């Protein structure tokens, strides 16, 4: 009868080894032998632990402990909650290069788009503006396909989604994706037909494309609001904001104006001199400087609060984006946060969350484990270590990299993190034979020297699709070339003129097809293959040729590895093999 062991939702490898009564080093060594690169202190989830035990043939049955994780009260459940109108939160979404950030620039009179690497938004950016004595919060979500996870969060965070469509380009794949995200989140949609200042602008083309996506414009008898605008000239901007406020008024948006704050983390990064910094969107209540808060497995005291313009503030109310410093560690992108009464309570909640969910950010999940186990004998792997400036970008890069994997080649993320490349990153990469890929992070000079000493390659990027393309190219180099066989025709032998150990000079009639050089031949007699040969030379009469057509007579030289005795009536099945490089 197998022994039963109870573990939490996640467990470190060293603790698991202790529970299994195995030497920790022996367990890790066995895993490495099986192609599973994992460290003693790395957390794995319950499912991964189960797979490990099964794969190693250990007679132990795992049982998951019941978790009692405290859940914060919703605003409607809070004692003394006072509900009042709140500003709308608006996500700007759409296809890359359709002018999302430029439109927002015009709204807030800034020049953000000029400074974005590659001309696309690399993170979620949150801003709050005042229009006719009312506040509106905007989220600018990235346009590149690799940022799907961020865009989906952008839709889920908001009350209204403005989908920007270039009037000179129409509906594109990321436009359709943004529509899907918005519908999934159940939020109100407004279409901003941008670039109306261009000669090629065609508003009817945009409306037709929307109708094909089952979004019938209002003037076509539907319920989809389409607003013509120009981020360049400012045309229609005021009307667009008026429409956003009108839609928001219909929704009667409310929030608790007095209770402790709760909301979502929309960005997190390490900042020199401040440590972990999080950008949060307050959904309910009031976040004050000095409040203790917990966000997933992270907790701390809000020592500094800054608004979207970088100015320090004492408080942030509902629907307000705010930058928080004072957390003990980086929260995860998309984590809920809430204010609690003390640091002790915050620490307890973060610890409970970490025990129940902590393995989700580990480099090894049950899906990854199964992939390694099922493919380890046939898959060529590219080991990489990822570093990014903010948590959202790291999530996007990681998801995009994993999306390139195939049954033949795949990436193995041996480590990842936020902030500058450090010595520990170099040592991890060196041990795994990995390349370090950096996105919007610095590499100190001493780290570069250490990387050179350990022969570790560091590659830095400011545009995500360039990073993804590089990894994709590296994976393509691992793909085995493909041999393409093309059948050329059939030739009947009608004469043999000379035979040596490695050559046969013969002649015959091409019964079908077209014979061109280079070519190979399968030699058949009575419908059975007896040999293979290379066609070395072709002649029509005394003249060399490179082409013989159906029905023509020709002479040819067959090059063989051993002596071939041909007979009249034998047939040659002619073909060509081309070796081509493959791509993903």
Coordinates of C-alpha atoms in Angstrom, one line a residue:
X1 CA 0.0 0.0 0.0
X2 CA 1.4 3.4 -1.0
X3 CA 2.3 6.0 1.6
X4 CA 0.1 9.1 1.6
X5 CA 1.8 12.6 1.9
X6 CA -0.2 15.8 2.2
X7 CA 1.3 18.9 0.6
X8 CA 0.2 22.5 0.0
X9 CA -0.8 23.8 -3.4
X10 CA 2.9 24.5 -4.0
X11 CA 6.1 23.2 -2.5
X12 CA 9.8 23.6 -3.0
X13 CA 11.8 20.7 -4.4
X14 CA 13.9 20.5 -1.3
X15 CA 10.8 20.2 0.9
X16 CA 9.3 17.6 -1.4
X17 CA 12.5 15.6 -1.1
X18 CA 12.3 15.8 2.6
X19 CA 8.7 14.6 2.6
X20 CA 9.7 11.8 0.3
X21 CA 12.6 10.9 2.6
X22 CA 15.0 11.2 -0.3
X23 CA 18.4 13.1 -0.4
X24 CA 17.5 16.4 -2.0
X25 CA 20.7 16.4 -4.1
X26 CA 19.8 12.9 -5.4
X27 CA 16.3 14.0 -6.4
X28 CA 17.7 17.0 -8.3
X29 CA 20.3 14.9 -10.0
X30 CA 17.7 12.3 -11.1
X31 CA 15.6 15.1 -12.5
X32 CA 18.6 16.5 -14.4
X33 CA 19.3 13.1 -15.9
X34 CA 15.7 13.1 -17.2
X35 CA 16.1 16.5 -18.8
X36 CA 14.2 18.4 -16.2
X37 CA 16.3 21.4 -15.1
X38 CA 15.0 22.5 -11.7
X39 CA 16.7 23.8 -8.5
X40 CA 16.3 22.9 -4.9
X41 CA 14.6 26.2 -4.0
X42 CA 12.3 26.3 -7.0
X43 CA 8.6 26.0 -6.2
X44 CA 6.5 23.6 -8.1
X45 CA 2.7 23.2 -8.0
X46 CA 0.8 20.2 -6.7
X47 CA 0.1 18.8 -10.2
X48 CA 3.8 19.1 -11.1
X49 CA 4.8 17.3 -7.9
X50 CA 2.4 14.4 -8.8
X51 CA 3.9 14.1 -12.2
X52 CA 7.4 14.0 -10.8
X53 CA 6.6 11.3 -8.3
X54 CA 4.9 9.2 -11.1
X55 CA 7.8 9.7 -13.5
X56 CA 10.3 8.6 -10.9
X57 CA 8.3 5.5 -9.9
X58 CA 8.0 6.4 -6.2
X59 CA 5.3 4.5 -4.4
X60 CA 3.8 7.6 -2.8
X61 CA 0.3 9.0 -3.1
X62 CA 0.0 12.8 -2.9
X63 CA -2.9 14.5 -1.3
X64 CA -3.5 18.3 -1.4
X65 CA -4.0 20.1 1.9
X66 CA -7.1 22.2 2.2
X67 CA -6.3 25.9 2.0
X68 CA -8.0 28.5 4.1
X69 CA -7.0 31.7 2.3
X70 CA -8.7 34.8 3.7
X71 CA -10.6 36.7 1.0
X72 CA -11.1 40.5 1.2
X73 CA -14.6 41.7 1.4
X74 CA -16.2 43.2 -1.7
X75 CA -17.2 46.9 -1.5
X76 CA -20.9 46.0 -1.3
X77 CA -20.1 43.8 1.8
X78 CA -18.1 46.4 3.6
X79 CA -19.5 47.9 6.8
X80 CA -20.3 51.6 6.3
X81 CA -19.7 51.6 2.6
X82 CA -20.7 54.9 1.0
X83 CA -21.4 54.6 -2.7
X84 CA -20.9 57.6 -5.0
X85 CA -20.3 58.3 -8.7
X86 CA -16.8 57.5 -9.9
X87 CA -14.9 58.4 -13.1
X88 CA -15.1 55.9 -16.0
X89 CA -12.0 53.8 -16.8
X90 CA -11.5 53.6 -20.5
X91 CA -9.1 51.3 -22.4
X92 CA -7.7 52.4 -25.7
X93 CA -7.3 49.3 -27.9
X94 CA -6.8 48.3 -31.5
X95 CA -4.4 47.2 -34.2
X96 CA -0.7 48.2 -34.1
X97 CA 0.0 51.6 -35.8
X98 CA -3.6 52.6 -36.0
X99 CA -2.9 55.5 -33.7
X100 CA -4.0 54.5 -30.2
X101 CA -1.2 56.2 -28.3
X102 CA -1.2 59.2 -30.7
X103 CA -4.9 59.6 -30.0
X104 CA -4.3 59.5 -26.3
X105 CA -1.4 62.0 -26.7
X106 CA -3.8 64.4 -28.3
X107 CA -6.3 63.9 -25.4
X108 CA -3.7 64.6 -22.7
X109 CA -1.5 66.9 -24.9
X110 CA 1.7 64.8 -24.5
X111 CA 4.3 63.2 -26.7
X112 CA 4.4 59.6 -25.5
X113 CA 4.2 58.0 -28.9
X114 CA 7.4 59.7 -30.1
X115 CA 9.3 58.0 -27.2
X116 CA 8.0 54.5 -27.6
X117 CA 10.4 52.0 -29.0
X118 CA 9.4 50.8 -32.4
X119 CA 6.4 53.2 -32.3
X120 CA 4.3 50.8 -30.3
X121 CA 3.2 50.9 -26.7
X122 CA 5.4 48.5 -24.7
X123 CA 3.4 48.5 -21.4
X124 CA -0.1 49.4 -20.1
X125 CA 0.1 53.1 -19.4
X126 CA -2.6 54.8 -17.2
X127 CA -3.5 58.4 -17.3
X128 CA -6.3 60.6 -15.9
X129 CA -7.6 63.7 -17.5
X130 CA -10.2 66.4 -16.7
X131 CA -12.9 67.2 -19.2
X132 CA -15.7 69.7 -18.5
X133 CA -15.0 69.4 -14.7
X134 CA -15.2 65.6 -14.9
X135 CA -12.4 63.0 -14.6
X136 CA -11.8 60.2 -17.1
X137 CA -9.1 57.5 -16.6
X138 CA -7.5 56.1 -19.8
X139 CA -5.5 52.9 -20.2
X140 CA -3.3 52.7 -23.3
X141 CA -2.7 49.0 -24.1
X142 CA 0.0 47.6 -26.4
X143 CA -0.7 46.8 -30.0
X144 CA 1.8 44.1 -30.9
X145 CA 0.4 40.6 -31.0
X146 CA 2.8 39.5 -28.2
X147 CA 1.0 41.7 -25.7
X148 CA -2.3 39.8 -25.9
X149 CA -2.3 39.1 -22.2
X150 CA -1.9 42.8 -21.4
X151 CA -4.6 43.8 -23.8
X152 CA -7.0 41.2 -22.2
X153 CA -6.3 42.6 -18.8
X154 CA -6.9 46.1 -20.3
X155 CA -10.4 45.1 -21.3
X156 CA -11.1 43.4 -18.0
X157 CA -10.0 46.5 -16.0
X158 CA -12.3 48.9 -17.7
X159 CA -15.9 50.2 -18.1
X160 CA -15.6 51.4 -21.7
X161 CA -13.3 50.2 -24.5
X162 CA -12.5 52.6 -27.3
X163 CA -11.3 50.6 -30.2
X164 CA -9.2 52.7 -32.6
X165 CA -9.5 51.8 -36.3
X166 CA -7.5 53.6 -38.9
X167 CA -10.0 54.9 -41.5
X168 CA -7.4 54.4 -44.2
X169 CA -6.7 50.8 -43.2
X170 CA -9.9 49.3 -41.9
X171 CA -10.4 46.2 -39.6
X172 CA -7.3 44.2 -38.9
X173 CA -6.5 41.1 -36.8
X174 CA -5.7 42.9 -33.6
X175 CA -8.9 45.0 -34.1
X176 CA -10.9 41.7 -34.1
X177 CA -8.9 40.5 -31.1
X178 CA -9.7 43.7 -29.2
X179 CA -13.4 43.3 -30.0
X180 CA -13.3 39.8 -28.7
X181 CA -11.6 40.9 -25.4
X182 CA -14.1 43.7 -24.9
X183 CA -17.1 41.3 -25.5
X184 CA -15.6 38.8 -23.2
X185 CA -15.3 41.4 -20.5
X186 CA -18.8 42.6 -21.1
X187 CA -17.9 46.3 -21.4
X188 CA -19.3 49.0 -23.6
X189 CA -17.7 49.6 -27.0
X190 CA -17.0 52.8 -28.8
X191 CA -15.2 52.8 -32.2
X192 CA -12.9 55.7 -32.9
X193 CA -12.3 55.9 -36.7
X194 CA -8.9 57.6 -36.6
X195 CA -6.8 59.3 -39.3
X196 CA -9.9 61.0 -40.9
X197 CA -7.5 63.7 -42.0
X198 CA -6.0 61.4 -44.6
X199 CA -7.1 61.4 -48.2
X200 CA -7.5 57.6 -48.2
X201 CA -9.8 57.7 -45.2
X202 CA -13.0 55.8 -45.8
X203 CA -15.5 55.8 -43.0
X204 CA -17.9 53.5 -44.8
X205 CA -15.1 50.9 -45.2
X206 CA -14.7 50.9 -41.4
X207 CA -18.4 50.5 -40.9
X208 CA -18.6 47.7 -43.4
X209 CA -15.8 45.9 -41.6
X210 CA -17.5 46.4 -38.2
X211 CA -20.8 45.0 -39.7
X212 CA -18.9 41.9 -40.8
X213 CA -17.9 41.4 -37.1
X214 CA -21.5 41.7 -36.1
X215 CA -21.1 45.3 -34.8
X216 CA -23.7 47.2 -36.8
X217 CA -23.1 51.0 -36.6
X218 CA -25.9 53.1 -35.2
X219 CA -26.6 54.9 -38.5
X220 CA -26.9 51.4 -40.1
X221 CA -29.6 50.4 -37.7
X222 CA -27.4 48.9 -35.0
X223 CA -26.1 49.8 -31.6
X224 CA -22.3 50.4 -32.2
X225 CA -21.2 54.0 -31.8
X226 CA -18.6 55.1 -34.4
X227 CA -16.9 58.4 -33.8
X228 CA -14.7 59.9 -36.7
X229 CA -11.6 61.4 -35.2
X230 CA -8.1 62.6 -36.1
X231 CA -5.2 62.3 -33.6
X232 CA -3.2 64.7 -35.9
X233 CA -5.7 67.6 -36.1
X234 CA -7.8 67.0 -33.0
X235 CA -11.0 66.6 -35.0
X236 CA -13.7 64.8 -33.0
X237 CA -11.7 64.5 -29.8
X238 CA -14.0 66.5 -27.6
X239 CA -17.0 64.7 -29.1
X240 CA -15.4 61.3 -28.4
X241 CA -14.8 62.2 -24.7
X242 CA -18.4 63.5 -24.5
X243 CA -19.6 60.1 -25.8
X244 CA -17.5 58.3 -23.2
X245 CA -19.1 60.3 -20.4
X246 CA -22.5 59.8 -21.9
X247 CA -22.1 56.0 -22.0
X248 CA -20.7 56.1 -18.5
X249 CA -23.7 58.0 -17.2
X250 CA -26.0 55.4 -18.6
X251 CA -24.0 52.7 -16.7
X252 CA -24.3 54.7 -13.4
X253 CA -20.8 53.8 -12.3
X254 CA -20.5 53.7 -8.5
X255 CA -17.7 53.1 -5.9
X256 CA -17.1 53.2 -2.2
X257 CA -15.7 56.6 -1.4
X258 CA -14.7 56.1 2.2
X259 CA -13.6 52.5 2.9
X260 CA -10.2 51.0 2.5
X261 CA -8.9 50.8 -1.0
X262 CA -9.0 47.7 -3.3
X263 CA -8.0 47.4 -6.9
X264 CA -5.7 45.8 -9.5
X265 CA -2.0 45.9 -10.2
X266 CA -1.5 46.9 -13.8
X267 CA 2.3 47.2 -13.9
X268 CA 5.3 46.4 -11.6
X269 CA 9.0 47.0 -11.9
X270 CA 12.2 47.6 -9.9
X271 CA 13.3 51.2 -9.6
X272 CA 16.7 52.4 -8.5
X273 CA 16.5 54.0 -5.1
X274 CA 12.9 52.9 -4.5
X275 CA 13.0 49.1 -5.0
X276 CA 9.7 47.4 -6.0
X277 CA 7.3 49.8 -7.6
X278 CA 3.7 49.0 -8.6
X279 CA 1.3 50.9 -10.8
X280 CA -2.2 50.2 -9.5
X281 CA -5.7 51.1 -10.5
X282 CA -8.0 51.8 -7.5
X283 CA -11.4 50.2 -8.0
X284 CA -13.0 51.1 -4.7
X285 CA -12.3 53.0 -1.5
X286 CA -9.5 55.4 -0.7
X287 CA -5.8 54.5 -0.8
X288 CA -3.8 56.8 1.5
X289 CA -0.1 57.3 2.0
X290 CA 0.9 55.1 4.9
X291 CA -1.7 52.4 4.3
X292 CA -0.7 48.7 4.6
X293 CA -1.7 46.7 1.6
X294 CA -1.3 43.2 0.1
X295 CA -1.2 42.3 -3.6
X296 CA -1.0 38.6 -4.2
X297 CA 2.1 37.3 -2.4
X298 CA 3.5 40.8 -2.1
X299 CA 2.8 43.2 0.8
X300 CA 4.1 46.5 2.3
X301 CA 3.4 50.0 3.3
X302 CA 2.4 52.7 0.8
X303 CA 5.3 55.0 1.6
X304 CA 5.0 57.1 -1.6
X305 CA 2.0 57.6 -3.9
X306 CA 2.3 59.4 -7.3
X307 CA -0.4 60.3 -9.8
X308 CA -0.2 59.6 -13.5
X309 CA 1.8 62.9 -14.0
X310 CA 4.4 61.8 -11.5
X311 CA 3.4 64.2 -8.8
X312 CA 3.2 63.0 -5.2
X313 CA -0.3 62.7 -3.7
X314 CA -1.6 61.9 -0.3
X315 CA -4.6 59.8 -1.5
X316 CA -6.0 58.0 -4.5
X317 CA -9.7 57.4 -4.9
X318 CA -11.8 55.0 -7.1
X319 CA -10.9 54.8 -10.8
X320 CA -7.5 56.5 -10.2
X321 CA -4.2 55.1 -11.4
X322 CA -1.4 55.5 -8.9
X323 CA 2.2 54.5 -8.5
X324 CA 3.0 52.8 -5.2
X325 CA 6.4 52.4 -3.6
X326 CA 7.1 50.6 -0.3
X327 CA 6.2 47.0 -1.2
X328 CA 8.5 44.2 0.0
X329 CA 8.6 42.5 -3.3
X330 CA 7.2 42.8 -6.8
X331 CA 3.5 41.9 -7.2
X332 CA 2.4 39.9 -10.2
X333 CA 0.8 41.7 -13.2
X334 CA -3.0 41.5 -12.7
X335 CA -2.9 40.8 -9.0
X336 CA -5.8 42.2 -6.8
X337 CA -4.6 44.5 -4.1
X338 CA -6.4 45.6 -0.9
X339 CA -5.7 47.7 2.1
X340 CA -5.6 46.0 5.5
X341 CA -5.2 47.2 9.1
X342 CA -1.6 46.3 9.9
X343 CA 1.6 45.1 8.4
X344 CA 1.2 41.8 10.4
X345 CA -2.2 41.2 8.7
X346 CA -0.8 42.1 5.3
X347 CA 2.2 39.7 5.8
X348 CA -0.2 36.9 6.9
X349 CA -2.4 37.3 3.9
X350 CA 0.5 37.4 1.5
X351 CA 2.0 34.3 3.0
X352 CA -1.3 32.4 2.7
X353 CA -1.7 33.5 -0.9
X354 CA 1.9 32.5 -1.6
X355 CA 1.4 29.0 -0.2
X356 CA -1.8 28.5 -2.2
X357 CA -0.8 30.1 -5.5
X358 CA 2.9 30.8 -5.2
X359 CA 4.0 28.2 -7.8
X360 CA 2.2 30.0 -10.6
X361 CA 5.3 32.2 -11.4
X362 CA 7.7 29.2 -11.1
X363 CA 9.7 28.3 -14.2
X364 CA 8.2 24.8 -14.0
X365 CA 4.5 24.0 -14.3
X366 CA 2.7 20.8 -14.8
X367 CA 2.2 21.6 -18.5
X368 CA 5.9 22.3 -18.9
X369 CA 6.7 19.1 -17.0
X370 CA 4.5 17.0 -19.2
X371 CA 6.0 18.6 -22.3
X372 CA 9.5 17.8 -21.2
X373 CA 8.7 14.2 -20.2
X374 CA 6.8 13.4 -23.5
X375 CA 9.4 15.1 -25.8
X376 CA 12.7 15.0 -24.1
X377 CA 14.1 12.3 -26.5
X378 CA 13.2 14.1 -29.7
X379 CA 13.0 17.8 -29.0
X380 CA 15.9 20.2 -29.5
X381 CA 15.7 22.9 -26.9
X382 CA 17.0 26.4 -26.8
X383 CA 17.8 27.5 -23.2
X384 CA 17.1 31.1 -22.5
X385 CA 16.9 33.4 -19.5
X386 CA 14.5 36.4 -19.6
X387 CA 14.9 39.8 -18.0
X388 CA 12.3 42.6 -18.4
X389 CA 11.6 46.0 -17.0
X390 CA 8.1 45.4 -15.7
X391 CA 6.0 42.3 -14.8
X392 CA 3.5 42.8 -17.6
X393 CA 6.3 42.8 -20.2
X394 CA 7.9 39.7 -18.7
X395 CA 4.5 37.9 -18.9
X396 CA 4.1 38.9 -22.5
X397 CA 7.6 37.9 -23.6
X398 CA 7.3 34.6 -21.7
X399 CA 3.9 33.7 -23.2
X400 CA 5.1 34.7 -26.7
X401 CA 8.2 32.6 -26.5
X402 CA 6.3 29.6 -25.3
X403 CA 3.9 30.1 -28.2
X404 CA 6.7 29.4 -30.7
X405 CA 7.4 25.9 -29.4
X406 CA 6.7 22.9 -31.8
X407 CA 7.0 19.2 -31.5
X408 CA 10.6 19.4 -32.8
X409 CA 12.1 22.5 -31.2
X410 CA 11.2 24.4 -28.1
X411 CA 12.4 27.0 -25.6
X412 CA 13.3 26.3 -22.0
X413 CA 13.1 29.3 -19.8
X414 CA 15.8 28.5 -17.2
X415 CA 15.2 31.7 -15.3
X416 CA 13.4 35.1 -15.4
X417 CA 13.1 38.3 -13.5
X418 CA 12.5 42.0 -13.3
X419 CA 15.3 44.6 -13.4
X420 CA 19.0 44.7 -14.5
X421 CA 21.0 41.6 -15.3
X422 CA 22.9 40.5 -12.2
X423 CA 25.7 38.1 -11.4
X424 CA 23.3 35.4 -10.3
X425 CA 21.7 35.6 -13.8
X426 CA 25.1 35.1 -15.4
X427 CA 25.8 32.0 -13.3
X428 CA 22.4 30.5 -13.9
X429 CA 22.7 31.0 -17.7
X430 CA 26.3 29.6 -17.7
X431 CA 25.2 26.5 -15.8
X432 CA 22.3 25.9 -18.3
X433 CA 24.1 27.0 -21.4
X434 CA 21.5 29.7 -21.9
X435 CA 21.4 33.0 -23.7
X436 CA 20.1 36.0 -21.7
X437 CA 17.4 38.0 -23.4
X438 CA 16.8 41.5 -22.0
X439 CA 13.8 43.7 -22.7
X440 CA 14.2 47.3 -21.7
X441 CA 16.7 46.6 -18.9
X442 CA 20.3 47.6 -18.4
X443 CA 23.4 45.4 -18.2
X444 CA 26.0 46.8 -15.8
X445 CA 29.6 46.8 -17.1
X446 CA 30.8 44.4 -14.4
X447 CA 28.0 42.0 -15.4
X448 CA 29.1 42.2 -19.1
X449 CA 32.7 41.3 -18.0
X450 CA 31.4 38.3 -16.0
X451 CA 29.3 37.2 -18.9
X452 CA 32.4 37.3 -21.1
X453 CA 34.4 35.2 -18.6
X454 CA 31.6 32.6 -18.5
X455 CA 31.0 32.7 -22.3
X456 CA 27.3 33.8 -21.8
X457 CA 25.7 35.7 -24.6
X458 CA 23.5 38.7 -23.6
X459 CA 21.1 40.2 -26.1
X460 CA 19.2 43.4 -25.4
X461 CA 16.0 44.7 -27.1
X462 CA 13.7 47.7 -26.7
X463 CA 11.1 46.4 -29.2
X464 CA 9.4 43.1 -28.2
X465 CA 8.8 41.7 -31.7
X466 CA 12.5 42.0 -32.5
X467 CA 13.3 39.9 -29.4
X468 CA 10.7 37.3 -30.4
X469 CA 11.9 37.2 -34.0
X470 CA 15.5 36.6 -32.8
X471 CA 14.4 33.6 -30.6
X472 CA 12.3 32.3 -33.5
X473 CA 15.4 32.5 -35.8
X474 CA 17.5 30.6 -33.2
X475 CA 14.8 27.9 -33.0
X476 CA 14.7 27.6 -36.8
X477 CA 18.5 27.0 -36.8
X478 CA 17.7 23.9 -34.6
X479 CA 15.2 22.5 -37.1
X480 CA 16.6 19.6 -39.2
X481 CA 16.6 20.4 -43.0
X482 CA 13.8 18.8 -45.0
X483 CA 14.3 16.6 -48.0
X484 CA 11.8 17.2 -50.8
X485 CA 11.4 14.4 -53.3
X486 CA 10.1 15.3 -56.8
X487 CA 9.2 12.4 -59.2
X488 CA 10.5 13.2 -62.7
X489 CA 9.5 10.3 -64.9
X490 CA 10.1 6.7 -66.0
X491 CA 12.8 5.5 -68.5
X492 CA 13.0 2.1 -70.1
X493 CA 16.5 0.7 -70.7
X494 CA 17.1 -0.3 -74.4
X495 CA 20.9 -0.8 -74.4
X496 CA 23.9 -1.2 -72.1
X497 CA 27.2 0.1 -73.5
X498 CA 29.7 -0.1 -70.7
X499 CA 29.8 -1.3 -67.1
X500 CA 32.4 -0.7 -64.4
X501 CA 32.4 -1.1 -60.6
X502 CA 30.9 2.4 -60.1
X503 CA 29.3 3.3 -63.5
X504 CA 27.0 2.1 -66.1
X505 CA 26.7 3.8 -69.5
X506 CA 23.3 2.9 -71.0
X507 CA 20.5 4.2 -73.2
X508 CA 16.8 4.2 -73.3
X509 CA 13.4 5.8 -73.9
X510 CA 11.7 8.2 -71.5
X511 CA 8.3 6.7 -71.3
X512 CA 6.7 9.6 -69.3
X513 CA 7.6 12.8 -67.6
X514 CA 10.6 15.1 -68.1
X515 CA 14.2 14.3 -67.1
X516 CA 16.4 17.1 -66.1
X517 CA 19.7 17.1 -64.1
X518 CA 20.4 16.7 -61.3
X519 CA 18.5 13.5 -60.8
X520 CA 18.5 10.1 -59.1
X521 CA 17.1 6.8 -60.2
X522 CA 15.5 3.7 -58.6
X523 CA 16.4 0.7 -60.8
X524 CA 13.5 -1.8 -61.1
X525 CA 13.2 -5.2 -62.7
X526 CA 9.9 -7.0 -62.8
X527 CA 8.5 -4.2 -60.7
X528 CA 11.0 -4.9 -57.9
X529 CA 13.7 -2.3 -56.9
X530 CA 17.2 -3.8 -57.3
X531 CA 19.4 -0.7 -56.9
X532 CA 19.7 3.1 -56.6
X533 CA 21.9 5.3 -58.7
X534 CA 22.8 8.9 -59.5
X535 CA 22.3 10.2 -63.0
X536 CA 25.7 11.6 -63.8
X537 CA 25.4 12.6 -67.5
X538 CA 22.8 12.9 -70.3
X539 CA 23.2 12.8 -74.0
X540 CA 21.0 13.1 -77.1
X541 CA 23.1 11.3 -79.7
X542 CA 26.7 12.6 -79.3
X543 CA 25.6 15.9 -77.7
X544 CA 25.4 16.5 -73.9
X545 CA 22.0 17.7 -72.7
X546 CA 20.4 18.7 -69.5
X547 CA 16.8 17.9 -70.5
X548 CA 15.0 14.9 -72.1
X549 CA 11.3 15.1 -72.9
X550 CA 8.7 12.3 -72.9
X551 CA 9.1 9.9 -75.9
X552 CA 12.7 10.9 -76.6
X553 CA 15.7 8.5 -76.7
X554 CA 18.8 9.4 -74.7
X555 CA 22.0 8.1 -73.4
X556 CA 22.9 8.4 -69.7
X557 CA 25.6 7.5 -67.1
X558 CA 24.5 5.9 -63.8
X559 CA 26.8 6.4 -60.9
X560 CA 26.6 3.6 -58.3
X561 CA 28.3 2.7 -55.0
X562 CA 28.8 -0.9 -56.2
X563 CA 28.7 -2.8 -59.5
X564 CA 25.3 -2.7 -61.1
X565 CA 24.5 -5.3 -63.8
X566 CA 21.7 -3.8 -66.0
X567 CA 19.5 -5.7 -68.4
X568 CA 17.5 -4.5 -71.4
X569 CA 13.9 -3.9 -70.2
X570 CA 14.9 -2.7 -66.8
X571 CA 13.2 0.6 -65.8
X572 CA 14.5 3.7 -64.1
X573 CA 12.1 5.6 -61.8
X574 CA 13.7 9.0 -62.0
X575 CA 13.4 11.6 -59.2
X576 CA 15.1 14.6 -57.6
X577 CA 15.8 15.2 -53.9
X578 CA 16.2 18.8 -52.8
X579 CA 17.2 19.7 -49.2
X580 CA 15.6 22.9 -48.0
X581 CA 16.0 24.9 -44.7
X582 CA 12.8 24.9 -42.7
X583 CA 11.1 27.8 -40.9
X584 CA 8.5 28.0 -38.1

